[in-house]
PDB file of C-alpha atoms in Angstrom:
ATOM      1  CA  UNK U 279       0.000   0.000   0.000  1.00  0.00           C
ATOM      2  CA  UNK U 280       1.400   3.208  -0.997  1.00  0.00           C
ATOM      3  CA  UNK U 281       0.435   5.635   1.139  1.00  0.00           C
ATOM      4  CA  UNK U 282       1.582   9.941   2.085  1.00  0.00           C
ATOM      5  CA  UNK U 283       0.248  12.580   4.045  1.00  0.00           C
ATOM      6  CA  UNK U 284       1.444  16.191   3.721  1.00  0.00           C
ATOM      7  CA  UNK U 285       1.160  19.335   5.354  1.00  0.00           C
ATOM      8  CA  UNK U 286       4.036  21.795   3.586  1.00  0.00           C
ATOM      9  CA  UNK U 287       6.200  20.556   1.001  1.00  0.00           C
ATOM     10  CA  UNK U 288       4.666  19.937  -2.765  1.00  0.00           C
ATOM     11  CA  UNK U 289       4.620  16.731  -4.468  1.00  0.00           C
ATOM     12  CA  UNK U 290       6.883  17.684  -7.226  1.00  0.00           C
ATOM     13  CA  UNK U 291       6.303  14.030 -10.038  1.00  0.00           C
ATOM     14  CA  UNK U 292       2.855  12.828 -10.807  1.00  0.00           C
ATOM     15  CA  UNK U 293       2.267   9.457  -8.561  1.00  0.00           C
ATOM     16  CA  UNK U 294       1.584   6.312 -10.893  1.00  0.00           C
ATOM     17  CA  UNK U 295      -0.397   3.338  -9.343  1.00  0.00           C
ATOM     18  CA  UNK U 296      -2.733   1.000 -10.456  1.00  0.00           C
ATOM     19  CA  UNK U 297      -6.009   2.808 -11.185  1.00  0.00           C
ATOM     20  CA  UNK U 298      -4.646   6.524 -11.104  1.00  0.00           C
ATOM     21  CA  UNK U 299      -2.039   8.746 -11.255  1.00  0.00           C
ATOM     22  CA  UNK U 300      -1.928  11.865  -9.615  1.00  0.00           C
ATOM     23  CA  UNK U 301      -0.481  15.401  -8.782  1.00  0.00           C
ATOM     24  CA  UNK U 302      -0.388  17.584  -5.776  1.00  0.00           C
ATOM     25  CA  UNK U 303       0.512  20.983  -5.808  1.00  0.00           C
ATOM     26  CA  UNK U 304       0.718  23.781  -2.730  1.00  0.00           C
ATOM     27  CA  UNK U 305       1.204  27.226  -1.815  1.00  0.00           C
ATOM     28  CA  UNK U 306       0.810  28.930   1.375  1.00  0.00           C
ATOM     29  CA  UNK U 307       0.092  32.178  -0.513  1.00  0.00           C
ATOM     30  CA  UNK U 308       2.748  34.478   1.452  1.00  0.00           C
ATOM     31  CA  UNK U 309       1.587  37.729   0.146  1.00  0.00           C
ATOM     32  CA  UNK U 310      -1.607  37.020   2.472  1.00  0.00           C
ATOM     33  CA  UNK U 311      -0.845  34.377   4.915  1.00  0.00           C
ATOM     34  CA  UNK U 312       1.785  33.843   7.237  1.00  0.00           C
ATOM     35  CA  UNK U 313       1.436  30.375   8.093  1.00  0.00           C
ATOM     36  CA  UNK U 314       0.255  27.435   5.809  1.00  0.00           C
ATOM     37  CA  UNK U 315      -2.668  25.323   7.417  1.00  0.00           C
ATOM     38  CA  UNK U 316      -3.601  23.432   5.048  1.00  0.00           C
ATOM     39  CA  UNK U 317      -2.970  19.286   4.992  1.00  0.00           C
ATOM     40  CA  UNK U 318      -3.829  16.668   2.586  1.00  0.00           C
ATOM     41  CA  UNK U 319      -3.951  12.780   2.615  1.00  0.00           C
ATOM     42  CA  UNK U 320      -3.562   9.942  -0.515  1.00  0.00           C
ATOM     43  CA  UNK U 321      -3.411   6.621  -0.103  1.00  0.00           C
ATOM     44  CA  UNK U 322      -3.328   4.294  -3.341  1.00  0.00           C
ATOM     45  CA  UNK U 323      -4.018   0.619  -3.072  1.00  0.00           C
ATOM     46  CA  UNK U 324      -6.512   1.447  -0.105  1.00  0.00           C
ATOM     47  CA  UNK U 325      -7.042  -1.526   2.044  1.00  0.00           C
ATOM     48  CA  UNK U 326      -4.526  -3.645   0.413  1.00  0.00           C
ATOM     49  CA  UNK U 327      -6.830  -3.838  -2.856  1.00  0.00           C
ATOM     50  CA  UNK U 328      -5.376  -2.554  -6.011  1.00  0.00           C
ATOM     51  CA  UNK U 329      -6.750   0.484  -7.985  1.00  0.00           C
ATOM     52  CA  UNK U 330      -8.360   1.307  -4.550  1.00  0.00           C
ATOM     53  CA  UNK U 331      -7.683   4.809  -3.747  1.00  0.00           C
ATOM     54  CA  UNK U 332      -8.124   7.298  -0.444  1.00  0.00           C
ATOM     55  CA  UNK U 333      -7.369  11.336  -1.556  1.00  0.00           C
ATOM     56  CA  UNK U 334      -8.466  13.849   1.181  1.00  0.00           C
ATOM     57  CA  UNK U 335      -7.137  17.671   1.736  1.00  0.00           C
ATOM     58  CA  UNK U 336      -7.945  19.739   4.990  1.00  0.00           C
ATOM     59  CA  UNK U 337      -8.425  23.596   5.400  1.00  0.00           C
ATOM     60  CA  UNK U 338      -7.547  24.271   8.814  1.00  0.00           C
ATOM     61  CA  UNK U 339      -8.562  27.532  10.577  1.00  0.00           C
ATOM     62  CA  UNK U 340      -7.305  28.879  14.002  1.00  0.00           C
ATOM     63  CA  UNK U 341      -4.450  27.009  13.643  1.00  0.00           C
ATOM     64  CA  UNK U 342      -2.890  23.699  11.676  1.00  0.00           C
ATOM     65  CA  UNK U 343      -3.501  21.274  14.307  1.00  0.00           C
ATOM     66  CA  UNK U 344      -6.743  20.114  13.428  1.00  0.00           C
ATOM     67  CA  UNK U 345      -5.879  19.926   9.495  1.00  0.00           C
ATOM     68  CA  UNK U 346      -3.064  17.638  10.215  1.00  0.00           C
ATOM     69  CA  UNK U 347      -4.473  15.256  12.836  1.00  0.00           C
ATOM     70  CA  UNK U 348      -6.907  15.065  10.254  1.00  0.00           C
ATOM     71  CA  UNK U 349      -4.306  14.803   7.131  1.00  0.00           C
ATOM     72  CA  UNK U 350      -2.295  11.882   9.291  1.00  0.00           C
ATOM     73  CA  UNK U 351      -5.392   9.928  11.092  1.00  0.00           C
ATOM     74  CA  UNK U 352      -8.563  10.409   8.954  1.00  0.00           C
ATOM     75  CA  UNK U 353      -7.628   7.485   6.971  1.00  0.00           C
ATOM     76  CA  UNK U 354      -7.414   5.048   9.644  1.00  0.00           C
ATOM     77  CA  UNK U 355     -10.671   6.392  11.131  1.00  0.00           C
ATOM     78  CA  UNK U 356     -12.845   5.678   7.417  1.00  0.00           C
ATOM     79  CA  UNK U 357     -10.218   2.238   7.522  1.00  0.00           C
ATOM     80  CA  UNK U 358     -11.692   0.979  11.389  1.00  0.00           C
ATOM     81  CA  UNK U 359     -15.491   2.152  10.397  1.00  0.00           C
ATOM     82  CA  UNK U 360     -15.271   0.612   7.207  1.00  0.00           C
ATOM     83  CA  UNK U 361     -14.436  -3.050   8.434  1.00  0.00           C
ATOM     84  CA  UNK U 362     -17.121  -2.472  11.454  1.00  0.00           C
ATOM     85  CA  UNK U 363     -19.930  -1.502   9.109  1.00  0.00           C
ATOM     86  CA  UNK U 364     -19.301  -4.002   6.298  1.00  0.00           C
ATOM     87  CA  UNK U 365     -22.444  -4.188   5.701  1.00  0.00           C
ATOM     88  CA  UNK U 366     -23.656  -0.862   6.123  1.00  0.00           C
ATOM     89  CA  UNK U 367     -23.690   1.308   2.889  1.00  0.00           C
ATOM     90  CA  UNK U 368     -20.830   3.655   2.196  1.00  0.00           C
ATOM     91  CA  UNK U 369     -22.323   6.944   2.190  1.00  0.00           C
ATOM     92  CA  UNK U 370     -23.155   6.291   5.630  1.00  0.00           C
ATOM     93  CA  UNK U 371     -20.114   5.247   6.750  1.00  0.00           C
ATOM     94  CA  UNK U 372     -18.698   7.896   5.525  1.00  0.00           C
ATOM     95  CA  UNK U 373     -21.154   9.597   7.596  1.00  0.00           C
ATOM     96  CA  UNK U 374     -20.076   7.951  10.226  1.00  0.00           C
ATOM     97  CA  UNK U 375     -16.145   8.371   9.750  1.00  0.00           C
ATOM     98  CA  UNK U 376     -16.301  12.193   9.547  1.00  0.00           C
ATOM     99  CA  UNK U 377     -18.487  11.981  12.665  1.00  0.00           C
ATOM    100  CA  UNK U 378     -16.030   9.550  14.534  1.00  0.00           C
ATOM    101  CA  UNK U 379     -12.636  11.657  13.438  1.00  0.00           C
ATOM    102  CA  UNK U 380     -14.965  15.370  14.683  1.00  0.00           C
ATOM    103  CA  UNK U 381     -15.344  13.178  18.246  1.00  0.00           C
ATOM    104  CA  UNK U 382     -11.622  12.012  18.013  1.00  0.00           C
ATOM    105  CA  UNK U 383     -10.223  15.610  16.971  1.00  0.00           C
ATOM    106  CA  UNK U 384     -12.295  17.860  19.359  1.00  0.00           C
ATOM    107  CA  UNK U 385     -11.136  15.802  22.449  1.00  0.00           C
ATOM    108  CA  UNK U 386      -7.379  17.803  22.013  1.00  0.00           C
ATOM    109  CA  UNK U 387      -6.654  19.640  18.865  1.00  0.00           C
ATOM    110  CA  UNK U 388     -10.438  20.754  18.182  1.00  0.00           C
ATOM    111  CA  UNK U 389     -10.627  22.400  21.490  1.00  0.00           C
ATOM    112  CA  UNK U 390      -8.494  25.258  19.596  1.00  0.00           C
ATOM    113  CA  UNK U 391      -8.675  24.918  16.154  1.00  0.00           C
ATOM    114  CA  UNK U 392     -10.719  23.266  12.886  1.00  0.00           C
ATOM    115  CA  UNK U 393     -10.270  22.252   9.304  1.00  0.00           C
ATOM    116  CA  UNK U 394     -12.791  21.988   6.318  1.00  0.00           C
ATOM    117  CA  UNK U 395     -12.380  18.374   4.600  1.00  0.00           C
ATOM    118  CA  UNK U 396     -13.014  16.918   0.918  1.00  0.00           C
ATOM    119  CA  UNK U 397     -12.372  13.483   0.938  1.00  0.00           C
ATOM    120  CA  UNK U 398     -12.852  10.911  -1.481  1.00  0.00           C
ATOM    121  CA  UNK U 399     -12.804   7.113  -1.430  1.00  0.00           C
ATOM    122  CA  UNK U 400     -12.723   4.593  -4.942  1.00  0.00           C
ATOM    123  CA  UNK U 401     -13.920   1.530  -3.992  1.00  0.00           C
ATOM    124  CA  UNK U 402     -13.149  -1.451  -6.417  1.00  0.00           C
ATOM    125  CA  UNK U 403     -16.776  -3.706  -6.268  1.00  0.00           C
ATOM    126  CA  UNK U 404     -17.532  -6.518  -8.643  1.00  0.00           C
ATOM    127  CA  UNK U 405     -15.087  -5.388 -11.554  1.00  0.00           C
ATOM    128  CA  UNK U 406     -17.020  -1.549 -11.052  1.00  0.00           C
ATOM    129  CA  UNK U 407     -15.095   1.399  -9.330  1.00  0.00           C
ATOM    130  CA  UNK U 408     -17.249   3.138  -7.082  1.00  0.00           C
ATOM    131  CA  UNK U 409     -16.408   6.724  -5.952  1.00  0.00           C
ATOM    132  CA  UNK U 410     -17.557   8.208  -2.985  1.00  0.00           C
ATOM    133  CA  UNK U 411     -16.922  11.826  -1.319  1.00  0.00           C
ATOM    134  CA  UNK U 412     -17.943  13.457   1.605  1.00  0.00           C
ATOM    135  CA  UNK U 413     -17.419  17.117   2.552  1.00  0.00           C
ATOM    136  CA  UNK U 414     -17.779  19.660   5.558  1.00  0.00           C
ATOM    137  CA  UNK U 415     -17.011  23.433   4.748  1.00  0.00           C
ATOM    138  CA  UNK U 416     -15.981  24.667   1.317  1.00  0.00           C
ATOM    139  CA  UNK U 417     -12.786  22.451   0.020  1.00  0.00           C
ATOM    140  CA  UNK U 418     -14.708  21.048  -2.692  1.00  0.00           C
ATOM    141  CA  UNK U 419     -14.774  18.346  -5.396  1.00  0.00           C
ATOM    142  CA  UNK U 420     -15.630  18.405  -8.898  1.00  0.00           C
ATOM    143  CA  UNK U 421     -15.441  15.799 -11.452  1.00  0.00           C
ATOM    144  CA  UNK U 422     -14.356  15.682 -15.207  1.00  0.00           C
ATOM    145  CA  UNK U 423     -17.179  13.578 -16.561  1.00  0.00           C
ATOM    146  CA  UNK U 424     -16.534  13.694 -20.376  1.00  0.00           C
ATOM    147  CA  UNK U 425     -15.371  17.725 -20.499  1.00  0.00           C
ATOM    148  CA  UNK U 426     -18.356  18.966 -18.260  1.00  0.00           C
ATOM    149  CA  UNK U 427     -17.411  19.382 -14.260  1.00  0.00           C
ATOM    150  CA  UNK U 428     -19.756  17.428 -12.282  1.00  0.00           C
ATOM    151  CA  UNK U 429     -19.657  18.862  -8.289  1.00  0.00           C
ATOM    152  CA  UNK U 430     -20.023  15.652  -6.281  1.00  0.00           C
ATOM    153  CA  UNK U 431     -20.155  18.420  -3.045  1.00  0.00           C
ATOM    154  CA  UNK U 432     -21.681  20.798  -1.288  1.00  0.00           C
ATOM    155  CA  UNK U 433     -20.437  24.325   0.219  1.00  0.00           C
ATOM    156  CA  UNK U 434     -21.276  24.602   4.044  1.00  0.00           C
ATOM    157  CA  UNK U 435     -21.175  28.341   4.178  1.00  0.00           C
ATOM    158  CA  UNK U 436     -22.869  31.029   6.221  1.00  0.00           C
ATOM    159  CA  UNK U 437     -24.104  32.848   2.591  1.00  0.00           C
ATOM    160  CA  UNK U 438     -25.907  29.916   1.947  1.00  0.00           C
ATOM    161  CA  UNK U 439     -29.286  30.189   2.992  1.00  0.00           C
ATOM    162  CA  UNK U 440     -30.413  26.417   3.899  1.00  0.00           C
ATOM    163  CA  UNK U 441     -27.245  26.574   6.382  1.00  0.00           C
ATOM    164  CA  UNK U 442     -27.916  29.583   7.596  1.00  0.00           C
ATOM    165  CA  UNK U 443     -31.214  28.371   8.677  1.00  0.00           C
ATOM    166  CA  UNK U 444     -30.054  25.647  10.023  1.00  0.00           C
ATOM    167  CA  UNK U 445     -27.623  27.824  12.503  1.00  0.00           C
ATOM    168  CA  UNK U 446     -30.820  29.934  13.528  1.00  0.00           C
ATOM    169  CA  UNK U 447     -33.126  26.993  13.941  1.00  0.00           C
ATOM    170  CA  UNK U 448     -31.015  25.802  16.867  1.00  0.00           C
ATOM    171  CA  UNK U 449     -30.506  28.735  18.692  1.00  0.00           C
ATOM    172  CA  UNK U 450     -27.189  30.421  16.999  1.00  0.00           C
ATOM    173  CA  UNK U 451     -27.263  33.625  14.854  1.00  0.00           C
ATOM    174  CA  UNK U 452     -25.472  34.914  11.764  1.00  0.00           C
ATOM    175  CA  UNK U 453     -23.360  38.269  11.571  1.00  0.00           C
ATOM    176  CA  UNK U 454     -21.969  38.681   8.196  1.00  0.00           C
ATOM    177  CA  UNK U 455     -22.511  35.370   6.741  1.00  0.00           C
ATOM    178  CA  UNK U 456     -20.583  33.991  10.218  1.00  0.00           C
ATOM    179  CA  UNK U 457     -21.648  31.837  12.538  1.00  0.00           C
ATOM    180  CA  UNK U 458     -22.273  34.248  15.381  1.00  0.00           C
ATOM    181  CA  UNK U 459     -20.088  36.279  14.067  1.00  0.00           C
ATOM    182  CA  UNK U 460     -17.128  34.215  14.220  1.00  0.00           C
ATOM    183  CA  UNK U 461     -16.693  31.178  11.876  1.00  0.00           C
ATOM    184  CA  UNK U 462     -17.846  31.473   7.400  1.00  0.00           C
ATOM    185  CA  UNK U 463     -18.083  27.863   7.456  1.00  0.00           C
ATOM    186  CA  UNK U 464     -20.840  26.092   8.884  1.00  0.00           C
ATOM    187  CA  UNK U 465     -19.360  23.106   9.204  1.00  0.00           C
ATOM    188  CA  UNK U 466     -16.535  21.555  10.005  1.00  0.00           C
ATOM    189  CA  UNK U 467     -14.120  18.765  11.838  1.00  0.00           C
ATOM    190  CA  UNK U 468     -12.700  20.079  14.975  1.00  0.00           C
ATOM    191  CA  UNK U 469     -14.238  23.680  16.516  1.00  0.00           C
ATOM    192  CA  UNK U 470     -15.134  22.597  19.525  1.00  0.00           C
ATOM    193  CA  UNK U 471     -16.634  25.147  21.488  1.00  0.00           C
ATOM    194  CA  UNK U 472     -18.955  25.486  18.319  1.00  0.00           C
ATOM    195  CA  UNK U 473     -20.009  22.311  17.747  1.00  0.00           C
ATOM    196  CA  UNK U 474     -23.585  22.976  18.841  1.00  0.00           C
ATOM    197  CA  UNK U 475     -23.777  25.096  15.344  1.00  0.00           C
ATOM    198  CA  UNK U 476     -20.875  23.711  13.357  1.00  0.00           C
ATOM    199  CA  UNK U 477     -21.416  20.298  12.879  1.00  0.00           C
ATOM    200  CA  UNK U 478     -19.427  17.478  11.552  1.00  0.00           C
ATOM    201  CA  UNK U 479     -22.454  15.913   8.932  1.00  0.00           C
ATOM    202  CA  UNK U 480     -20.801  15.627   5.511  1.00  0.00           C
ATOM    203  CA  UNK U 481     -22.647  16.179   2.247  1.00  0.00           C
ATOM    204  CA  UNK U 482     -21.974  13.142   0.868  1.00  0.00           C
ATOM    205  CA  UNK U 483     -22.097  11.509  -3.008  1.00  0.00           C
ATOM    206  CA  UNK U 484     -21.989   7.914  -5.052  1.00  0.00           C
ATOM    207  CA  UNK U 485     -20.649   7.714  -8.190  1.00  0.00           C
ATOM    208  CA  UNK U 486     -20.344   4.692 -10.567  1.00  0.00           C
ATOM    209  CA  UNK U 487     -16.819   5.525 -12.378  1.00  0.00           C
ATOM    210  CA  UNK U 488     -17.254   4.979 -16.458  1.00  0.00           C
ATOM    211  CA  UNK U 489     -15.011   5.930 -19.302  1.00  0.00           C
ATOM    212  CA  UNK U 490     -15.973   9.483 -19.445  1.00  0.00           C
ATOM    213  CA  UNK U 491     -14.769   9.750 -16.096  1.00  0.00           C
ATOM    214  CA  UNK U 492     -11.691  11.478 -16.753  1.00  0.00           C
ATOM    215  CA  UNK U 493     -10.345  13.087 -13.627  1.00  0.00           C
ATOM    216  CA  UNK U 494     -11.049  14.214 -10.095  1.00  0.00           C
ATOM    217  CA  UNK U 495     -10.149  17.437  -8.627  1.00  0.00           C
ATOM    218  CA  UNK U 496     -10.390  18.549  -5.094  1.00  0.00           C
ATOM    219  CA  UNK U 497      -9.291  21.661  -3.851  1.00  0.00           C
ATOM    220  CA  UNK U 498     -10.268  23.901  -0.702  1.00  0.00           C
ATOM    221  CA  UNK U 499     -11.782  27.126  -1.258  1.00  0.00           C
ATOM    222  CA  UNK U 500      -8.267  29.153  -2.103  1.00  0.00           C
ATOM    223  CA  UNK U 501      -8.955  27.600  -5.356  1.00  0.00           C
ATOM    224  CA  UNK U 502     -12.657  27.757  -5.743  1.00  0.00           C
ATOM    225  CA  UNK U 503     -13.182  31.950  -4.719  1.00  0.00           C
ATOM    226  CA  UNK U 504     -11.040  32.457  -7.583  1.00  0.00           C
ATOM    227  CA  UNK U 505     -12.075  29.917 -10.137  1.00  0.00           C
ATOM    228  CA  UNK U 506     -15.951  28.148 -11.235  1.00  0.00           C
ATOM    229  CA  UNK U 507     -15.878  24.398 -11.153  1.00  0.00           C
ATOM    230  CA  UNK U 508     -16.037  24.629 -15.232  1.00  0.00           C
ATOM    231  CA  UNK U 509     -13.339  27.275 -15.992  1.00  0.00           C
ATOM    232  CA  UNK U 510     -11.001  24.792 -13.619  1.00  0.00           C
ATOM    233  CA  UNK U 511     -12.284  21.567 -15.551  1.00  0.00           C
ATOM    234  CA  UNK U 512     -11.215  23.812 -18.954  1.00  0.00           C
ATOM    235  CA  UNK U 513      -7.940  24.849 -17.740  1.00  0.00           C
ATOM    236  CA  UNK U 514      -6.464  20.939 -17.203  1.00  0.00           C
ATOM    237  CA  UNK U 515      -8.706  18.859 -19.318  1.00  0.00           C
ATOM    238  CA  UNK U 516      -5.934  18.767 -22.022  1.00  0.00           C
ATOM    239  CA  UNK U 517      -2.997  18.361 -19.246  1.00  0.00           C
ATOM    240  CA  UNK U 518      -2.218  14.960 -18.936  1.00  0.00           C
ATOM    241  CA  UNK U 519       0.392  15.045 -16.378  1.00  0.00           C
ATOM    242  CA  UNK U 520      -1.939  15.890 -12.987  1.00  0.00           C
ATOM    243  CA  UNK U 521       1.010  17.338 -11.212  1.00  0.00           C
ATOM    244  CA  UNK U 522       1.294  19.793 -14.125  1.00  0.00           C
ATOM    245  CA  UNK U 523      -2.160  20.494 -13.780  1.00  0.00           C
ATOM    246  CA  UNK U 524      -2.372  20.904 -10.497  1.00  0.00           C
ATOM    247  CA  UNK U 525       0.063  23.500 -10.947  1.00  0.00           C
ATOM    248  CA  UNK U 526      -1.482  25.049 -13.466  1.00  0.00           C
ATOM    249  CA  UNK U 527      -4.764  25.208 -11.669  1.00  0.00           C
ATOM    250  CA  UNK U 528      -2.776  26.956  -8.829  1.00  0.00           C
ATOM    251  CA  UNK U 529      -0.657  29.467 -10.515  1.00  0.00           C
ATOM    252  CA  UNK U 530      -3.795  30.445 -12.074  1.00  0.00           C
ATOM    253  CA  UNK U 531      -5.223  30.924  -8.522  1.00  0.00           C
ATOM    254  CA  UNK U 532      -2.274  33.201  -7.879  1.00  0.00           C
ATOM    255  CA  UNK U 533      -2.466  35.366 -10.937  1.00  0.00           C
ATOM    256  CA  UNK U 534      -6.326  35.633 -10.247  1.00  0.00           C
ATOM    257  CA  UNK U 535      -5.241  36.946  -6.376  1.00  0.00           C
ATOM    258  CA  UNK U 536      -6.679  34.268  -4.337  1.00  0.00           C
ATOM    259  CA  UNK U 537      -6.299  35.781  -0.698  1.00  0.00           C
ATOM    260  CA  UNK U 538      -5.888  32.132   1.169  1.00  0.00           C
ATOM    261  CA  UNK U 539      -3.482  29.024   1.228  1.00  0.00           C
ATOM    262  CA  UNK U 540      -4.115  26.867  -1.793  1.00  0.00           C
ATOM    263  CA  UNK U 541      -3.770  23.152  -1.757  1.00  0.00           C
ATOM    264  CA  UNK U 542      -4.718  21.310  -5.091  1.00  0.00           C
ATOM    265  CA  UNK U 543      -5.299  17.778  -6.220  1.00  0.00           C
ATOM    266  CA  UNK U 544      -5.488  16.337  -9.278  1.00  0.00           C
ATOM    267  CA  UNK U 545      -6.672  12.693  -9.553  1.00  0.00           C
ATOM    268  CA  UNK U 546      -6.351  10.869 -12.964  1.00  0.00           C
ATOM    269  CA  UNK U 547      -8.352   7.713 -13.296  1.00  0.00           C
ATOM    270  CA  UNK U 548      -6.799   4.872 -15.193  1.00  0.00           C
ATOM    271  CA  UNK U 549      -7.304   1.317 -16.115  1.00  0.00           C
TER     272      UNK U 549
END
């Protein structure tokens, strides 16, 4: 099983296994931030079964800790509820993962901190590959489903009206499209002290994987207040290197002055 986690320093070659290959590219963005707290997570041959495949990335906020907890444990977390809910569809397991790592998280680094997650899971079942994702805050993920981008999540933000709703139904209140005035996201792993409001539910998606499948890109929101899911599908679709076009996707984030760190995946799907 080939497996990284990273926090800082860019994958600099495309990573070749069976089923994918893949790029990673990074930035904290130093004419804005001053720290990078961003982490991300790939693990190819998931579970010891080729063309399997585990790619996450985490936005933290109030700190790193959270993000990379997340970036060097979630995977074990969706591993352990995976092989206790065999039977139990993966959607909700997935469900169940992001609410297992919030408990694990807020018991030390989530006391202070929190991240945003995208993560997504290919499942090899009965010669099919299945691809699941599940999401809390605004990283996001959008397929390449022959040249049109297909978002397979959802942004948890306090401008969006059914969250916001949500917040006021139990009690909190928005300032500024923040929950009570503090946090944009409305929800998220970690945050402790606001988990009454900021929960740890992902949106969640299945997704048979056919030939017009072409890639997978996930990206936290340093991409995505910069860039529409289509204009980033454009910009690659004719890369075929995914390192090279996850650099490309982030140096056009950078010309187009995204104000946050930027962490960018590119995931290739192969035979």
């Amino acid at each position: 099983m080939s497996s990284n986690t990273h926090s800082s320093a860019s994958t600099k070659r495309s990573v070749t296994a069976p089923g994918f290959t893949l790029g990673v590219s990074e930035d904290r963005n130093k004419r804005c931030r001053r720290t990078m707290e961003d982490a991300h997570a790939y693990i190819t041959d998931f579970h010891g079964v080729p063309r399997q495949g585990f790619f996450a990335i985490f936005d933290g906020h109030a700190g790193k800790s959270t993000a990379e907890w997340c970036g060097a444990n979630f995977h074990k977390t969706l591993l352990h509820c995976l092989e206790k809910n065999a039977e139990t569809p993966v959607p909700e397991v997935l469900n169940l993962t992001f609410l297992e790592a919030d408990r694990q998280v807020n018991q030390k680094e989530g006391k202070f901190s929190g991240c945003t997650a995208v993560v997504a899971y290919v499942q090899v079942k009965d010669k099919k590959r299945m691809l699941y994702t599940g999401n809390v805050g605004d990283a996001r993920a959008v397929l390449s489903r022959q040249g049109k981008a297909v978002r397979l999540s959802y942004d948890h933000k306090g401008s969006d009206a059914k969250e916001a709703k949500r917040i006021t139904d139990l009690g909190g209140f928005m300032m500024n499209h923040r929950v009570n005035g503090v946090l944009a996201v409305t929800r998220s792993l970690g945050d402790s002290v606001m988990k009454e409001f900021v929960v740890g539910n992902p949106y969640t998606t299945e997704t048979e994987l056919g030939n017009g499948d072409d890639f997978l890109i996930l990206a936290c929101d340093g991409l995505w207040d910069v860039c529409d899911d289509q204009e980033a599908v454009n910009l690659i679709k004719d890369v075929m290197d995914p390192q090279e076009a996850s650099r490309k996707l982030l140096e056009h984030a950078l010309a187009n002055f995204s104000t946050d760190n930027l962490t960018i995946m590119v995931i290739r799907f192969t035979e």
